[in-house]
Coordinates of C-alpha atoms and ligand atoms in Angstrom, one line a residue:
X1 CA -23.0 -3.3 -7.4
X2 CA -21.2 -0.2 -8.7
X3 CA -17.6 0.1 -7.5
X4 CA -18.3 3.5 -5.9
X5 CA -20.9 1.8 -3.7
X6 CA -18.6 -1.1 -2.8
X7 CA -16.0 1.5 -1.8
X8 CA -18.4 3.4 0.3
X9 CA -19.5 0.1 2.0
X10 CA -15.9 -0.8 2.5
X11 CA -15.1 2.5 4.3
X12 CA -18.1 2.2 6.6
X13 CA -17.3 -1.5 7.2
X14 CA -13.7 -0.5 8.2
X15 CA -15.1 1.8 10.8
X16 CA -17.9 -0.4 12.1
X17 CA -15.6 -3.3 12.7
X18 CA -12.7 -1.4 14.4
X19 CA -10.2 -1.3 11.5
X20 CA -10.0 2.4 10.7
X21 CA -11.4 5.5 12.4
X22 CA -11.0 9.1 11.2
X23 CA -8.5 10.9 13.5
X24 CA -9.9 13.2 16.2
X25 CA -13.4 12.2 15.2
X26 CA -15.1 13.8 18.2
X27 CA -13.6 17.1 16.9
X28 CA -15.0 16.4 13.4
X29 CA -11.8 14.8 12.2
X30 CA -8.5 16.0 10.7
X31 CA -8.1 16.0 6.9
X32 CA -6.4 12.8 5.6
X33 CA -5.3 11.6 9.0
X34 CA -6.6 8.2 10.3
X35 CA -6.3 6.0 13.4
X36 CA -6.2 2.2 13.3
X37 CA -8.6 0.4 15.7
X38 CA -8.3 -2.9 17.4
X39 CA -8.5 -5.0 14.3
X40 CA -6.8 -2.5 12.0
X41 CA -3.6 -2.5 14.2
X42 CA -3.4 -6.3 14.0
X43 CA -3.8 -6.4 10.3
X44 CA -1.3 -3.6 9.8
X45 CA 1.3 -5.3 12.1
X46 CA 0.9 -8.5 10.2
X47 CA 1.4 -6.8 6.9
X48 CA 4.6 -5.1 8.3
X49 CA 5.9 -8.4 9.6
X50 CA 5.3 -10.2 6.3
X51 CA 7.2 -7.5 4.5
X52 CA 10.0 -7.4 7.1
X53 CA 10.5 -11.2 7.1
X54 CA 10.5 -11.3 3.3
X55 CA 13.1 -8.6 3.0
X56 CA 15.3 -9.1 6.1
X57 CA 14.9 -12.8 7.1
X58 CA 14.8 -14.1 3.5
X59 CA 17.8 -12.1 2.3
X60 CA 21.0 -12.6 4.2
X61 CA 22.4 -9.4 2.7
X62 CA 19.4 -7.2 3.8
X63 CA 19.5 -5.8 7.3
X64 CA 17.1 -3.5 9.2
X65 CA 17.2 0.1 10.6
X66 CA 15.0 2.3 12.7
X67 CA 16.1 5.9 12.2
X68 CA 14.6 9.0 13.8
X69 CA 11.8 11.0 12.1
X70 CA 13.6 14.3 12.8
X71 CA 16.8 14.7 10.9
X72 CA 19.3 17.5 10.3
X73 CA 17.6 20.0 8.0
X74 CA 20.5 20.0 5.5
X75 CA 19.6 16.4 4.7
X76 CA 16.4 17.7 2.9
X77 CA 18.5 20.3 1.1
X78 CA 20.9 17.6 -0.1
X79 CA 18.1 15.2 -1.1
X80 CA 16.4 17.9 -3.2
X81 CA 13.2 17.9 -1.2
X82 CA 13.5 21.6 -0.1
X83 CA 13.8 22.7 -3.7
X84 CA 11.9 20.1 -5.6
X85 CA 9.4 18.1 -3.5
X86 CA 6.5 20.0 -5.1
X87 CA 3.1 19.2 -6.6
X88 CA 1.4 21.4 -9.2
X89 CA -1.6 23.0 -7.5
X90 CA -4.6 24.7 -9.1
X91 CA -7.7 26.3 -7.4
X92 CA -11.2 26.6 -8.7
X93 CA -12.2 30.3 -8.1
X94 CA -15.9 29.4 -7.7
X95 CA -15.8 26.4 -5.4
X96 CA -12.6 27.6 -3.7
X97 CA -11.5 23.9 -3.9
X98 CA -7.9 23.0 -4.5
X99 CA -6.7 20.3 -6.9
X100 CA -3.5 18.8 -8.2
X101 CA -3.3 19.8 -11.8
X102 CA -1.6 16.5 -12.8
X103 CA -4.3 14.5 -11.1
X104 CA -7.0 16.4 -12.9
X105 CA -5.4 15.5 -16.2
X106 CA -4.7 11.9 -15.2
X107 CA -8.3 11.5 -14.1
X108 CA -9.4 12.9 -17.5
X109 CA -7.2 10.4 -19.3
X110 CA -8.6 7.5 -17.2
X111 CA -12.1 8.3 -18.5
X112 CA -11.0 7.0 -21.9
X113 CA -10.2 3.6 -20.3
X114 CA -13.7 3.6 -18.8
X115 CA -15.2 4.3 -22.2
X116 CA -13.2 1.5 -23.7
X117 CA -14.2 -0.9 -21.0
X118 CA -17.9 0.0 -21.5
X119 CA -17.6 -0.6 -25.3
X120 CA -16.1 -4.0 -24.6
X121 CA -18.8 -4.9 -22.0
X122 CA -21.5 -4.0 -24.6
X123 CA -19.8 -6.0 -27.3
X124 CA -19.5 -9.0 -25.0
X125 CA -23.2 -9.0 -24.4
X126 CA -23.9 -8.6 -28.1
X127 CA -21.6 -11.3 -29.4
X128 CA -21.9 -13.8 -26.5
X129 CA -19.6 -16.9 -26.6
X130 CA -18.1 -15.9 -30.0
X131 CA -16.6 -12.7 -28.7
X132 CA -12.9 -12.2 -29.3
X133 CA -11.8 -9.4 -27.0
X134 CA -8.3 -8.9 -28.3
X135 CA -9.5 -8.7 -31.9
X136 CA -12.2 -6.3 -30.9
X137 CA -9.8 -4.1 -29.0
X138 CA -7.5 -3.9 -32.0
X139 CA -10.0 -3.3 -34.7
X140 CA -13.1 -1.5 -33.4
X141 CA -13.0 2.0 -34.8
X142 CA -14.5 3.7 -31.8
X143 CA -12.0 2.1 -29.5
X144 CA -9.1 3.0 -31.8
X145 CA -10.4 6.6 -31.7
X146 CA -10.5 6.6 -27.8
X147 CA -7.0 5.1 -27.7
X148 CA -5.5 7.7 -30.0
X149 CA -7.2 10.6 -28.2
X150 CA -5.8 9.4 -24.9
X151 CA -2.3 8.9 -26.4
X152 CA -2.3 12.4 -27.8
X153 CA -3.1 13.9 -24.3
X154 CA -0.6 11.6 -22.7
X155 CA 2.2 12.7 -24.9
X156 CA 1.4 16.4 -24.3
X157 CA 1.1 15.8 -20.6
X158 CA 4.4 13.8 -20.2
X159 CA 6.2 16.7 -22.1
X160 CA 4.7 19.4 -19.8
X161 CA 5.7 17.4 -16.7
X162 CA 9.2 16.8 -17.9
X163 CA 9.7 20.4 -18.9
X164 CA 8.1 21.6 -15.5
X165 CA 5.9 23.7 -17.7
X166 CA 3.1 24.9 -15.4
X167 CA 1.5 27.2 -18.0
X168 CA 1.1 24.3 -20.3
X169 CA -0.6 22.2 -17.6
X170 CA -3.1 25.0 -17.1
X171 CA -3.6 25.3 -20.9
X172 CA -4.2 21.5 -21.1
X173 CA -6.9 21.8 -18.3
X174 CA -8.5 24.6 -20.3
X175 CA -8.2 22.8 -23.7
X176 CA -9.6 19.5 -22.3
X177 CA -12.5 21.5 -20.8
X178 CA -12.0 19.9 -17.4
X179 CA -14.5 21.3 -14.9
X180 CA -14.4 21.4 -11.1
X181 CA -16.5 18.5 -9.8
X182 CA -18.0 20.8 -7.1
X183 CA -18.8 24.0 -8.9
X184 CA -19.0 22.5 -12.4
X185 CA -17.1 25.6 -13.8
X186 CA -13.9 26.1 -15.6
X187 CA -12.9 29.2 -13.6
X188 CA -9.3 28.1 -12.7
X189 CA -6.4 30.0 -11.2
X190 CA -2.8 29.7 -12.6
X191 CA -0.9 26.4 -11.7
X192 CA 1.6 26.9 -8.9
X193 CA 4.2 24.7 -7.2
X194 CA 3.4 23.6 -3.6
X195 CA 6.0 22.1 -1.3
X196 CA 4.7 19.0 0.5
X197 CA 7.0 19.0 3.5
X198 CA 5.7 19.8 7.0
X199 CA 8.1 21.8 9.1
X200 CA 8.4 22.8 12.8
X201 CA 10.8 24.4 15.2
X202 CA 13.3 22.5 17.2
X203 CA 15.0 24.0 20.4
X204 CA 13.9 26.9 22.6
X205 CA 14.1 30.5 21.3
X206 CA 16.8 31.5 23.8
X207 CA 19.3 29.2 22.2
X208 CA 18.0 30.0 18.8
X209 CA 15.5 27.5 17.3
X210 CA 16.1 25.6 14.1
X211 CA 13.6 24.8 11.4
X212 CA 13.3 21.0 11.1
X213 CA 11.1 18.9 8.8
X214 CA 8.9 15.9 9.4
X215 CA 10.5 13.4 7.0
X216 CA 8.5 13.0 3.8
X217 CA 10.1 9.6 3.2
X218 CA 12.1 7.1 5.3
X219 CA 14.8 6.6 2.7
X220 CA 17.1 9.5 3.8
X221 CA 17.5 7.9 7.2
X222 CA 18.9 4.9 5.4
X223 CA 21.3 6.9 3.2
X224 CA 22.8 8.9 6.1
X225 CA 23.4 5.6 8.0
X226 CA 24.8 3.7 5.0
X227 CA 28.4 3.7 6.2
X228 CA 27.4 3.1 9.9
X229 CA 25.7 -0.1 8.9
X230 CA 28.2 -1.1 6.2
X231 CA 31.1 -0.9 8.6
X232 CA 29.5 -2.2 11.9
X233 CA 27.7 -5.0 10.0
X234 CA 30.7 -5.8 7.8
X235 CA 28.4 -5.6 4.8
X236 CA 29.7 -6.4 1.4
X237 CA 28.1 -4.9 -1.7
X238 CA 25.5 -5.8 -2.9
X239 CA 23.5 -5.3 0.3
X240 CA 20.3 -3.7 1.4
X241 CA 18.9 -1.7 4.4
X242 CA 15.3 -2.0 5.2
X243 CA 13.2 0.3 7.3
X244 CA 9.5 0.7 8.3
X245 CA 8.4 4.1 9.7
X246 CA 6.1 7.1 9.5
X247 CA 6.4 9.7 6.8
X248 CA 4.5 13.0 6.4
X249 CA 3.3 14.9 3.4
X250 CA 1.1 17.9 3.3
X251 CA -0.9 16.5 0.4
X252 CA -2.9 19.1 -1.6
X253 CA -5.9 16.9 -2.1
X254 CA -6.8 14.4 0.6
X255 CA -9.1 11.9 -1.0
X256 CA -9.8 8.2 -1.3
X257 CA -9.7 7.3 2.4
X258 CA -6.3 5.9 3.5
X259 CA -5.0 6.0 -0.1
X260 CA -3.6 9.5 0.3
X261 CA -2.9 10.5 3.8
X262 CA -0.9 13.4 5.4
X263 CA 0.6 11.0 8.0
X264 CA 1.3 7.5 6.7
X265 CA 3.8 4.7 7.0
X266 CA 6.3 3.4 4.6
X267 CA 8.3 0.2 4.2
X268 CA 11.4 1.0 2.3
X269 CA 14.5 -0.8 1.3
X270 CA 17.6 0.7 -0.3
X271 CA 19.8 -1.8 -2.1
X272 CA 23.4 -0.7 -2.7
X273 CA 25.1 -2.1 -5.8
X274 CA 28.2 -1.6 -8.0
X275 CA 27.9 1.3 -10.5
X276 CA 26.8 -0.2 -13.8
X277 CA 25.0 -3.2 -12.3
X278 CA 21.9 -1.2 -11.2
X279 CA 19.7 -2.1 -14.2
X280 CA 20.2 -5.8 -13.6
X281 CA 19.2 -5.3 -9.9
X282 CA 16.3 -3.1 -10.8
X283 CA 14.9 -5.9 -12.9
X284 CA 15.5 -8.4 -10.1
X285 CA 13.8 -6.4 -7.4
X286 CA 11.0 -5.5 -9.7
X287 CA 10.2 -9.2 -10.3
X288 CA 10.7 -10.1 -6.7
X289 CA 8.3 -7.3 -5.4
X290 CA 5.6 -8.3 -7.9
X291 CA 5.9 -11.9 -6.7
X292 CA 5.6 -10.8 -3.1
X293 CA 2.3 -9.0 -3.9
X294 CA 0.9 -11.9 -5.9
X295 CA 1.8 -14.3 -3.1
X296 CA -1.2 -13.0 -1.2
X297 CA -3.4 -15.0 -3.5
X298 CA -5.6 -12.2 -5.1
X299 CA -6.0 -12.6 -8.9
X300 CA -2.9 -11.7 -10.9
X301 CA -5.1 -9.5 -13.1
X302 CA -5.5 -7.1 -10.1
X303 CA -1.8 -6.1 -10.4
X304 CA 0.1 -4.3 -13.1
X305 CA 3.4 -2.4 -13.6
X306 CA 3.2 1.3 -14.6
X307 CA 6.4 2.8 -15.8
X308 CA 6.9 6.5 -14.9
X309 CA 6.4 9.2 -17.5
X310 CA 8.5 11.7 -15.6
X311 CA 11.5 10.4 -13.8
X312 CA 12.3 12.0 -10.4
X313 CA 15.4 14.1 -10.3
X314 CA 17.4 11.2 -8.7
X315 CA 16.2 8.3 -10.9
X316 CA 17.4 6.6 -14.1
X317 CA 14.5 4.0 -14.1
X318 CA 11.3 3.8 -12.1
X319 CA 8.1 1.7 -12.1
X320 CA 5.1 1.4 -9.9
X321 CA 3.2 -1.7 -8.9
X322 CA -0.4 -0.8 -9.1
X323 CA -3.4 -2.7 -7.6
X324 CA -6.9 -2.5 -8.8
X325 CA -8.7 -0.6 -6.1
X326 CA -12.5 0.0 -6.3
X327 CA -11.5 3.4 -7.8
X328 CA -9.2 2.0 -10.5
X329 CA -5.6 0.9 -10.8
X330 CA -3.5 2.8 -8.3
X331 CA 0.1 2.9 -7.1
X332 CA 0.9 0.8 -4.0
X333 CA 4.7 0.5 -4.4
X334 CA 7.4 2.3 -6.3
X335 CA 10.6 0.7 -7.4
X336 CA 13.3 3.2 -8.4
X337 CA 16.8 3.1 -9.6
X338 CA 18.2 6.1 -7.7
X339 CA 21.7 6.1 -9.1
X340 CA 24.4 7.5 -6.8
X341 CA 22.4 10.7 -6.5
X342 CA 21.6 10.6 -2.7
X343 CA 25.0 9.4 -1.5
X344 CA 26.9 11.8 -3.7
X345 CA 24.8 14.7 -2.6
X346 CA 25.2 13.8 1.1
X347 CA 29.0 13.6 0.5
X348 CA 28.9 17.1 -1.1
X349 CA 26.7 18.7 1.6
X350 CA 28.2 17.0 4.7
X351 CA 31.8 17.0 3.5
X352 CA 32.1 13.4 4.7
X353 CA 33.1 10.5 2.3
X354 CA 30.2 8.2 1.4
X355 CA 32.3 5.7 -0.4
X356 CA 32.7 1.9 -0.2
X357 CA 35.9 0.1 -0.6
X358 CA 35.3 -2.9 -2.8
X359 CA 37.9 -5.5 -1.9
X360 CA 37.2 -7.5 -5.1
X361 CA 37.8 -4.6 -7.4
X362 CA 40.4 -3.1 -5.0
X363 CA 38.9 0.4 -5.4
X364 CA 36.5 2.8 -3.7
X365 CA 33.3 4.1 -5.2
X366 CA 29.9 5.6 -4.3
X367 CA 27.4 2.7 -4.7
X368 CA 24.3 2.9 -6.9
X369 CA 21.0 2.3 -5.3
X370 CA 17.8 0.4 -6.1
X371 CA 14.9 1.4 -3.9
X372 CA 11.7 -0.5 -3.2
X373 CA 9.2 1.8 -1.4
X374 CA 5.7 0.6 -0.4
X375 CA 3.1 2.4 1.6
X376 CA 1.8 0.3 4.6
X377 CA -1.6 2.1 4.4
X378 CA -2.0 1.6 0.7
X379 CA -1.1 -2.1 1.1
X380 CA -3.6 -2.3 3.9
X381 CA -6.3 -0.8 1.6
X382 CA -5.4 -3.2 -1.2
X383 CA -5.8 -6.2 1.2
X384 CA -9.2 -4.9 2.4
X385 CA -10.4 -4.1 -1.1
X386 CA -9.2 -7.5 -2.4
X387 CA -10.8 -9.3 0.5
X388 CA -14.1 -7.6 0.9
X389 CA -17.1 -9.7 -0.3
X390 CA -20.8 -9.3 0.1
X391 CA -22.3 -12.7 -0.4
X392 CA -25.9 -14.0 -0.7
X393 CA -26.4 -17.1 1.3
X394 CA -28.2 -20.3 0.4
X395 CA -31.6 -20.3 2.0
X396 CA -31.8 -16.5 2.0
X397 CA -29.9 -13.8 4.0
X398 CA -26.4 -12.5 3.2
X399 CA -23.1 -11.9 4.8
X400 CA -20.1 -9.6 4.5
X401 CA -16.9 -11.6 4.7
X402 CA -13.3 -10.4 4.6
X403 CA -11.4 -13.1 2.8
X404 CA -8.1 -11.9 4.1
X405 CA -5.1 -14.2 3.5
X406 CA -5.2 -16.2 6.7
X407 CA -1.8 -15.3 8.0
X408 CA -2.7 -11.6 7.8
X409 CA -6.1 -11.9 9.6
X410 CA -6.4 -9.8 12.8
X411 CA -7.9 -12.8 14.7
X412 CA -6.9 -16.3 13.7
X413 CA -9.4 -18.3 15.8
X414 CA -12.7 -17.5 17.5
X415 CA -13.7 -19.8 20.4
X416 CA -17.4 -19.9 20.8
X417 CA -19.3 -21.8 23.6
X418 CA -22.7 -22.8 22.2
X419 CA -24.4 -21.7 25.5
X420 CA -23.3 -19.7 28.5
X421 CA -23.8 -22.7 30.9
X422 CA -23.3 -26.4 31.5
X423 CA -19.6 -26.0 31.8
X424 CA -19.1 -25.0 28.1
X425 CA -17.6 -21.6 28.8
X426 CA -15.0 -23.3 31.0
X427 CA -14.0 -25.7 28.3
X428 CA -13.8 -22.8 25.8
X429 CA -11.7 -20.8 28.3
X430 CA -9.3 -23.7 28.7
X431 CA -8.9 -23.8 24.9
X432 CA -8.2 -20.1 24.8
X433 CA -5.6 -20.3 27.6
X434 CA -3.9 -23.1 25.7
X435 CA -3.7 -21.3 22.4
X436 CA -3.7 -17.5 23.0
X437 CA 0.0 -17.2 23.1
X438 CA 0.4 -19.1 19.8
X439 CA -1.8 -16.8 17.7
X440 CA -4.6 -14.2 18.0
X441 CA -7.7 -15.9 19.6
X442 CA -11.0 -14.3 20.5
X443 CA -13.6 -15.6 22.9
X444 CA -17.2 -14.7 22.3
X445 CA -20.3 -16.0 24.1
X446 CA -22.8 -13.3 23.3
X447 CA -25.8 -13.7 20.9
X448 CA -26.8 -16.7 18.7
X449 CA -24.0 -18.8 17.1
X450 CA -25.1 -17.5 13.7
X451 CA -24.6 -13.9 14.7
X452 CA -21.2 -14.7 16.2
X453 CA -20.1 -16.4 12.9
X454 CA -21.2 -13.2 11.0
X455 CA -19.2 -11.0 13.3
X456 CA -16.1 -13.2 12.8
X457 CA -16.7 -13.3 9.0
X458 CA -16.8 -9.5 9.0
X459 CA -13.3 -9.2 10.5
X460 CA -11.9 -12.1 8.4
X461 CA -11.3 -14.7 11.1
X462 CA -10.2 -17.9 9.2
X463 CA -11.6 -20.4 11.8
X464 CA -14.4 -20.5 14.4
X465 CA -14.7 -23.4 16.8
X466 CA -17.9 -24.1 18.6
X467 CA -17.8 -25.8 22.0
X468 CA -21.1 -27.8 22.5
X469 CA -22.5 -30.5 24.9
X470 CA -20.7 -33.2 22.9
X471 CA -17.4 -31.4 23.6
X472 CA -17.9 -32.1 27.3
X473 CA -18.5 -35.8 26.5
X474 CA -15.9 -36.7 23.9
X475 CA -13.4 -33.7 23.8
X476 CA -14.3 -32.7 20.2
X477 CA -15.4 -29.3 18.8
X478 CA -17.0 -28.1 15.6
X479 CA -14.6 -26.1 13.4
X480 CA -16.0 -23.8 10.7
X481 CA -13.9 -22.5 7.9
X482 CA -14.6 -18.9 6.9
X483 CA -14.6 -19.0 3.1
X484 CA -16.4 -22.2 2.5
X485 CA -18.4 -22.2 5.7
X486 CA -17.7 -25.9 5.8
X487 CA -18.0 -27.5 9.3
X488 CA -16.4 -30.6 10.7
X489 CA -15.7 -32.1 14.2
X490 CA -12.2 -32.4 15.4
X491 CA -10.5 -33.3 18.7
X492 CA -9.6 -30.3 20.8
X493 CA -5.9 -31.2 20.8
X494 CA -5.9 -30.9 16.9
X495 CA -7.1 -27.3 16.8
X496 CA -3.7 -25.7 17.3
X497 CA -2.1 -27.7 14.5
X498 CA -5.0 -27.0 12.1
X499 CA -4.7 -23.2 12.6
X500 CA -0.9 -23.2 12.5
X501 CA -1.0 -25.0 9.1
X502 CA -3.4 -22.4 7.8
X503 CA -1.6 -19.3 9.0
X504 CA 2.1 -20.3 8.7
X505 CA 3.8 -18.4 5.8
X506 CA 7.2 -20.2 5.8
X507 CA 6.2 -22.0 2.6
X508 CA 5.2 -18.7 1.0
X509 CA 8.5 -17.1 1.9
X510 CA 10.4 -20.1 0.5
X511 CA 8.4 -19.8 -2.7
X512 CA 9.4 -16.1 -3.3
Ligands
LIG621 P1 1.7 9.5 -5.5 O1 2.1 9.7 -6.9 O2 0.4 8.7 -5.3 O3 1.6 10.8 -4.7 P2 4.4 9.0 -4.9 O4 4.8 8.5 -6.3 O5 4.7 10.4 -4.5 O6 2.8 8.7 -4.8 P3 6.5 7.7 -3.5 O7 7.2 9.0 -3.2 O8 7.1 6.8 -4.5 O9 4.9 8.0 -3.8 O10 6.3 6.9 -2.1 C1 6.4 5.5 -2.0 C2 5.1 4.9 -1.5 O11 4.7 5.5 -0.3 C3 3.9 5.0 -2.5 O12 4.0 3.9 -3.4 C4 2.8 4.9 -1.6 O13 2.4 3.5 -1.3 C5 3.2 5.5 -0.3 N1 2.7 6.9 -0.2 C6 3.2 8.0 -0.8 N2 2.4 9.1 -0.5 C7 1.4 8.6 0.3 C8 0.3 9.2 1.0 N3 0.1 10.5 0.9 N4 -0.5 8.4 1.7 C9 -0.3 7.1 1.8 N5 0.7 6.5 1.2 C10 1.6 7.2 0.5

């Protein structure tokens, strides 16, 4: 099935099974804002917990924080967001649709990758078992031509971005003959900068209200609390502060479901190090974060690093961890070496010292910072995309199954009495009562057992147990495993241990 079709199916599956709903749906929705339903909130919480435990529990020198969304407006001046948190915007005069100029060019460049992939696919079929992909990629003239065309565009694009040259971006869109996907025309406006921060008023008018921003990242809450935590926690450099919270960006183009939202959630960690040691820590965190992603068990080929063409005003090194979504490789996490930019700037704007006294060096300095910043919603989408399978079943029929890593699954165990009589619901209820405080359990007695299995597959429940007449006689139940659909009988008292073994992630954490 084409990947656009899989993506469409995934979006409707998310809604049908209570993972994600468009916000304000009865009022026709609100652009790029979504709500998480009964299964979505569980999966989201589990992702957040795994991240938190792997950052805060695993690292003795990383502690947590929960700072407010509203902050003093000068913070956003100091951070550079008021002046520079912009995206280049362009409108098509015929369709009146708005686009990000950089995204139009990046999408155009991605088409060369598609063309190369198609050539390779064709050659694979033609040459069969003898096909040497690496050799073909390096020698086929058509592929070489695509690669060099893409590289030429890439170099021009990187220069335009780094120079902040909006006219050149417009010229590139014209030269590359990029058309509006809606109107099909090349009738473009000039490229303009657009600030992504939402603002509102704080305080009543009588006392004079103040313009405040909805934070576009959680990181600044960490920077302004750096000394509070360092002092009260007696933290010694190197140490980190982790935070999970909402962030808001007035994105120009809201597309691709929960990939680009206007209200979203971030999991960020700022790691404070000695000046001069930042590149070493950048490398370490880069490796650690990739390991964390790959610990989920999806194929390693679905992940890659992407180094930035244009470094943000605060960074001296930056890379993204990308995941292969149904619409291509996309950023899920950014790892940035932010130098001492933020703390120095807050020192300047607030007039308060933001320095750390290093007892080993016997001197004070402003620490350098490595940031790991991951979007909860993008992570959620990567888990859904990596897990979603449409499978044909032996003997006909099909099923949709979410092969979610068991410890992230919204429901861990479904308890299903075969029939609604003969005392079977009572046994099932007793099992529920015994286990429901240990992990998420769901009781279901409606419809045939086959339909109930399908419902649990569709939300990714790792185990279903069926209580039947034999259970009443010998205290055993049938347990069915989600991915293999393998069934076996086990004693009721062994259910808890079986599920715990499958969903525990202590070993995963230890392996990171
Ligand atoms: P992009 O280039 O896709 O706009 P970004 O580079 O601006 O993303 P960062 O500022 O590095 O993103 O933010 C860190 C993380 O926050 C991203 O890796 C992503 O997972 C998440 N994120 C950023 N913007 C959004 C958004 N609009 N919707 C959902 N998640 C987002």
